[in-house]
Short mmCIF file of C-alpha atoms in Angstrom, two decimals:
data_model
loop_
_atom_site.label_atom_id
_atom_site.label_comp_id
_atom_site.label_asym_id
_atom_site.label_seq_id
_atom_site.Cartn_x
_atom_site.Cartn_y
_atom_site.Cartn_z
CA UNK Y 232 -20.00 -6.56 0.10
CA UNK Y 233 -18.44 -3.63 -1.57
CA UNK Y 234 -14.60 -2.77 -1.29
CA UNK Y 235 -13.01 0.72 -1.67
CA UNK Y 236 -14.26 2.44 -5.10
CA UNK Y 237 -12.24 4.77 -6.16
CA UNK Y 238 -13.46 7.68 -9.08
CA UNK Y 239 -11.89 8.23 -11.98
CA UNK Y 240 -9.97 5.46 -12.43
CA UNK Y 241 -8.10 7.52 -14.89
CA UNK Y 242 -7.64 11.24 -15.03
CA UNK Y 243 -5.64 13.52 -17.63
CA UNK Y 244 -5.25 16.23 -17.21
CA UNK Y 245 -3.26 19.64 -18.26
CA UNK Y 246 -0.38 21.11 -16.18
CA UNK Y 247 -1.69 23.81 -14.16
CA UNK Y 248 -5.45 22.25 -13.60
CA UNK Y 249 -6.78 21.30 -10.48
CA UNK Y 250 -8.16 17.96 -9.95
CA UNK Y 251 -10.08 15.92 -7.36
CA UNK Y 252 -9.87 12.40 -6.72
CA UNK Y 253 -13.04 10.65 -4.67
CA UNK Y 254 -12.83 7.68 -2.48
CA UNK Y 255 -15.53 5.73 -0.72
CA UNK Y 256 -14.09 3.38 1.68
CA UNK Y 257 -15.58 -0.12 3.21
CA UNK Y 258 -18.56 0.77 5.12
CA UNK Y 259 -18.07 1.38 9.08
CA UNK Y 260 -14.33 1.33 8.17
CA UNK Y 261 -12.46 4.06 10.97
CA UNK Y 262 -9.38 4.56 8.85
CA UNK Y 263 -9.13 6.28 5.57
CA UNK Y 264 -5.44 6.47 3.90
CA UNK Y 265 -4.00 7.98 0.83
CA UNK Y 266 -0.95 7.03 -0.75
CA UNK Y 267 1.01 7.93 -3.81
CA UNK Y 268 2.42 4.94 -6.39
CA UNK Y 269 5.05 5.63 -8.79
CA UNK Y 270 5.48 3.31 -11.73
CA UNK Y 271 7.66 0.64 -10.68
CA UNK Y 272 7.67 1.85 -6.89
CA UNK Y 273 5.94 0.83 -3.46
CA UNK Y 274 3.02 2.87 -2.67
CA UNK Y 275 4.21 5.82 -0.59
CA UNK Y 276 2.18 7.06 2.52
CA UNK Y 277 0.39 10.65 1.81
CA UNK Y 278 -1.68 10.88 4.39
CA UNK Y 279 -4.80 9.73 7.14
CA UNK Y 280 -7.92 10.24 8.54
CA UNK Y 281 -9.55 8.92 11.40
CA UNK Y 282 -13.39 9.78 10.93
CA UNK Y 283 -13.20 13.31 9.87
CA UNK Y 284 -10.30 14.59 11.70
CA UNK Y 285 -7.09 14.21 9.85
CA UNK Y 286 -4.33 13.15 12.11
CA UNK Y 287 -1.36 12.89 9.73
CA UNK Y 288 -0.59 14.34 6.43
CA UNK Y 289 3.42 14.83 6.68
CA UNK Y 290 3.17 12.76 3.65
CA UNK Y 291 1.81 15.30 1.48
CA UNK Y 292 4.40 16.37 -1.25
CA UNK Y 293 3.45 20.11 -1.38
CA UNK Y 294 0.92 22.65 -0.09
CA UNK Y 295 -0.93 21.74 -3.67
CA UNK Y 296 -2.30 19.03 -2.30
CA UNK Y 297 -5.00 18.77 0.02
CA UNK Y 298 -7.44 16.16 1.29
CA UNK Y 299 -11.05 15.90 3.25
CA UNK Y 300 -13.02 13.36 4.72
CA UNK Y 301 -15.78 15.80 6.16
CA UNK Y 302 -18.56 13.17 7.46
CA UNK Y 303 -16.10 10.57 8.40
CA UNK Y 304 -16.99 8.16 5.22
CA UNK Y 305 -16.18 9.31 1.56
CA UNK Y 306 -12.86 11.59 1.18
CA UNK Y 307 -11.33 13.64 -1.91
CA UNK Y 308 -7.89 14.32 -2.57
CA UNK Y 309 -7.97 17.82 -4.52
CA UNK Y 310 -4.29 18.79 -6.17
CA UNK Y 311 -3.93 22.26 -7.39
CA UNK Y 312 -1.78 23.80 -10.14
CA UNK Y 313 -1.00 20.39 -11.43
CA UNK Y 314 2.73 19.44 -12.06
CA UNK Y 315 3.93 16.32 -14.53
CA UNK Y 316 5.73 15.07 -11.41
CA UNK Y 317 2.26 14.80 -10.02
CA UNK Y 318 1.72 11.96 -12.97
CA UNK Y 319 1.02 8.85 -10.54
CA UNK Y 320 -1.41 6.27 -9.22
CA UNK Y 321 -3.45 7.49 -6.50
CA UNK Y 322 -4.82 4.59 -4.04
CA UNK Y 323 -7.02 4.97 -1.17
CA UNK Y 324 -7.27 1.95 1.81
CA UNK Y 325 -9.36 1.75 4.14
CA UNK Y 326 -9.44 -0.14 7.71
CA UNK Y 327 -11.57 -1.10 10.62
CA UNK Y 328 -10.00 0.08 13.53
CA UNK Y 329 -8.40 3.53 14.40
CA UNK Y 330 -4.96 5.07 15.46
CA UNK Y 331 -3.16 2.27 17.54
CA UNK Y 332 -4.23 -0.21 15.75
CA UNK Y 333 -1.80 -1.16 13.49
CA UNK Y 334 -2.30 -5.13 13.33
CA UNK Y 335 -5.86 -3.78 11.37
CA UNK Y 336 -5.15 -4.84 7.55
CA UNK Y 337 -5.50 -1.89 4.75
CA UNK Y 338 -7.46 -2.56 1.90
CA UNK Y 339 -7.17 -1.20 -1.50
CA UNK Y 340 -9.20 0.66 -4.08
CA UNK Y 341 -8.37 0.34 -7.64
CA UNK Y 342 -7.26 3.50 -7.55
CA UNK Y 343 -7.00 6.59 -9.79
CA UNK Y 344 -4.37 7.02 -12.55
CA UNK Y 345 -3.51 10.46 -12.99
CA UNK Y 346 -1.66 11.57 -16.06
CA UNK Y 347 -0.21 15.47 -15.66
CA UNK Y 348 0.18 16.67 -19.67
CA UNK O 116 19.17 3.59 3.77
CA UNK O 117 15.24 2.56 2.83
CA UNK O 118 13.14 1.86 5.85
CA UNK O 119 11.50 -1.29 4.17
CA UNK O 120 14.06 -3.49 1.45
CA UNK O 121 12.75 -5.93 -0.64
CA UNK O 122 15.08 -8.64 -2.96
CA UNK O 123 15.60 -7.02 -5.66
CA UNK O 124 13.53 -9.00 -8.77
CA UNK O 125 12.94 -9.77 -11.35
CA UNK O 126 12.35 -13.57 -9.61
CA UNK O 127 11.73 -15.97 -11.88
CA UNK O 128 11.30 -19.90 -10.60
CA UNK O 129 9.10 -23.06 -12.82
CA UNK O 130 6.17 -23.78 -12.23
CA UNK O 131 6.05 -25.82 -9.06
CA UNK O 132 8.80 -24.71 -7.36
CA UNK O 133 9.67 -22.68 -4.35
CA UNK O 134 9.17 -19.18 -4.53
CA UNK O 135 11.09 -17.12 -1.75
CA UNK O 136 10.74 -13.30 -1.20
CA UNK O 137 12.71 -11.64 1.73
CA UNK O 138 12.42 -8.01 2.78
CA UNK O 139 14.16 -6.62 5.89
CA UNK O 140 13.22 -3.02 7.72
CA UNK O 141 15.14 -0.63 9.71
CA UNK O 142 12.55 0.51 12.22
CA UNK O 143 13.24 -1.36 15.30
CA UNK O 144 9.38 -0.41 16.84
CA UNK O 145 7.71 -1.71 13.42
CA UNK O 146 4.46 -4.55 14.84
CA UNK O 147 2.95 -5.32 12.03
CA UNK O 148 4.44 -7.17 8.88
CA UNK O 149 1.94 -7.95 5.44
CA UNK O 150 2.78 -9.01 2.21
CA UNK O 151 0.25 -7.62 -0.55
CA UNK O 152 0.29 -8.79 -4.48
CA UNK O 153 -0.28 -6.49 -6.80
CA UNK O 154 -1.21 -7.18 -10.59
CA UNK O 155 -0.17 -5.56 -13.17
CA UNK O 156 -3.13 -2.36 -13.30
CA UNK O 157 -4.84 -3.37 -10.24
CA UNK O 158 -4.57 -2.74 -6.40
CA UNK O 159 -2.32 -4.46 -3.69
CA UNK O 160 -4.47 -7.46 -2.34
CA UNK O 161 -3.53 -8.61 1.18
CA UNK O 162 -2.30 -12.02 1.21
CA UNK O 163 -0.63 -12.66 4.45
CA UNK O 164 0.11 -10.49 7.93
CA UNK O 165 2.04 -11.44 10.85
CA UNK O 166 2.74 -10.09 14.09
CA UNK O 167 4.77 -12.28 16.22
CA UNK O 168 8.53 -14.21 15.79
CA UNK O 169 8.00 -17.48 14.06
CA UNK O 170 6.44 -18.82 11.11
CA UNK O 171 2.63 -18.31 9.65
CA UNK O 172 1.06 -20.58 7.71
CA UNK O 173 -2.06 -19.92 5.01
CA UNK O 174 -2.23 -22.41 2.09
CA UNK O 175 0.49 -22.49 -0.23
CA UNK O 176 1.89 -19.10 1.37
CA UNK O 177 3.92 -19.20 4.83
CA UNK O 178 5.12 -15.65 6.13
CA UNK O 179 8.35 -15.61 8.74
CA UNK O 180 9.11 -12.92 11.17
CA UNK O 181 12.66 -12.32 12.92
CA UNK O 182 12.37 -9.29 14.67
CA UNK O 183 15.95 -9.41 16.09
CA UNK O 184 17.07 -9.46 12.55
CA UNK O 185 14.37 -7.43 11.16
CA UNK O 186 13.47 -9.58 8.67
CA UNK O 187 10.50 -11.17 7.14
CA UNK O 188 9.91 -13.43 4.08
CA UNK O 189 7.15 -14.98 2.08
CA UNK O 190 7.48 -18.36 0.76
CA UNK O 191 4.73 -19.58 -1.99
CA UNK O 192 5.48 -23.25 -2.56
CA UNK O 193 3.88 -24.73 -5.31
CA UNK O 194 4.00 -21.92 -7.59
CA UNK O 195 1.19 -21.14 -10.05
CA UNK O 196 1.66 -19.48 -13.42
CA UNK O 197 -0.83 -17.42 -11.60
CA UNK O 198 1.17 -16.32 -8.99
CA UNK O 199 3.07 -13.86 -11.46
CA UNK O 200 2.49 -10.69 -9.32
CA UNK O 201 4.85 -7.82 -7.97
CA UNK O 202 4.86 -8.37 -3.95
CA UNK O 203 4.87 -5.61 -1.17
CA UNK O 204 6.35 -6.15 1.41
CA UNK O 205 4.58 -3.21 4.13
CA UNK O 206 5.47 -2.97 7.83
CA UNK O 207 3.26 -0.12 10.01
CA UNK O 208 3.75 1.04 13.81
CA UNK O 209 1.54 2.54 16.26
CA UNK O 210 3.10 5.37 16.77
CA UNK O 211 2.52 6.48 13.18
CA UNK O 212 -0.95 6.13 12.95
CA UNK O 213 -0.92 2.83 11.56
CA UNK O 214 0.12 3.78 8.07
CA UNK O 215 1.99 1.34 6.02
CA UNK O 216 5.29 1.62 4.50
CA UNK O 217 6.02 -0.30 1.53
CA UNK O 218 9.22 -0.95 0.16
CA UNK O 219 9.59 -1.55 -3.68
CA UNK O 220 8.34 -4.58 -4.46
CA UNK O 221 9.32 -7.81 -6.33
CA UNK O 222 8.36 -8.66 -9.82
CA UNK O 223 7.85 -12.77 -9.48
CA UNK O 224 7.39 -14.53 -12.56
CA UNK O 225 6.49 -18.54 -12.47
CA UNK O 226 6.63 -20.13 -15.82
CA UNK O 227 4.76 -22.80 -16.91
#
């Protein structure tokens, strides 16, 4: 059974370039999240999808960044104009149920490591 | 004031021994409680969730919930070598979509 897969795993970039990160989540899983990990920080909420419609993204640092999950399975997070403070480990998780069910455990792709030059 | 506090590490304990990990939250309508591990390069594995007062047993890990305290902790007893892992602590409501919040972590270290 395949888990999240995340692509790249690693990404460098130059200030000022846009990138896109892809994630495929479990199959038939509802949920789709992003989150943001600093080195030597908690993963930090960015935002969340429920099939295709996106019902939260207050988590989003800036207007640069932007997400889709069009067909309610695989989802890219696209940043534009690419800061260093952008520099980060991007994770996606994915779970079974939808909104109001929060006892539904996330799970984790390997992420992408994305290093802003 | 974080939402979600975790001891602050490094935690180091022998191999064998006891390891405790607390982490206390300041969101009074928080329901559900997990503790990932997370490797050094790799993603946060769920190890343990818990959704009720009282104590949860899996294993060598046992997770405790006090809501009226806000609190919950992870106990690994019998600590491996290969138990050296940072642990989330991540606590998600309803009402916001069921999106975790994680607080920093905890670098454990078991030595053999």
């Amino acid at each position: 059974g395949a888990g999240v897969s995340q692509s790249p795993r690693y990404k460098v970039a130059k200030r000022g370039q846009d990138v896109a990160l892809r994630c495929d989540p479990i199959s038939g899983h509802v949920s789709l999240f992003w989150y943001q990990q600093a080195l030597g920080q908690g993963p930090e909420f960015l935002t969340y999808f429920q099939n295709e419609a996106q019902l939260d993204k207050s988590g989003l640092p800036s207007d640069r960044f932007f997400a889709e999950r069009p067909e309610g399975s695989v989802s890219t997070l696209k940043i534009q104009r690419t800061q260093q403070e952008d520099s980060a480990v991007y994770l996606c998780a994915s779970s079974l149920g939808g909104q109001g069910y929060s006892n539904q455990p996330q799970h984790f792709g390997d992420g992408t490591r994305l290093s802003i030059l | 004031q974080k939402e979600v506090e975790q001891n602050s590490g490094p935690l180091s304990v022998p191999e064998g021994a006891i390891a405790s990990l607390n982490c206390t939250y300041s969101d009074r309508v928080s329901q559900s409680f997990f503790w990932y591990r997370q490797y050094s390069g790799k993603s946060p594995e769920l190890i343990m969730s818990i959704y009720s007062n009282g104590d949860k047993e899996d294993g060598r890990f046992t997770a405790q919930l006090n809501k009226a305290s806000q609190y919950v902790s992870l106990l690994i007893r019998d600590s491996q070598p290969s138990d050296s892992a940072t642990y989330l602590c991540a606590v998600s409501e309803e009402t916001s979509g069921s999106r975790l919040t994680f607080g920093e972590g905890t670098q454990l270290t078991v030595n053999p």
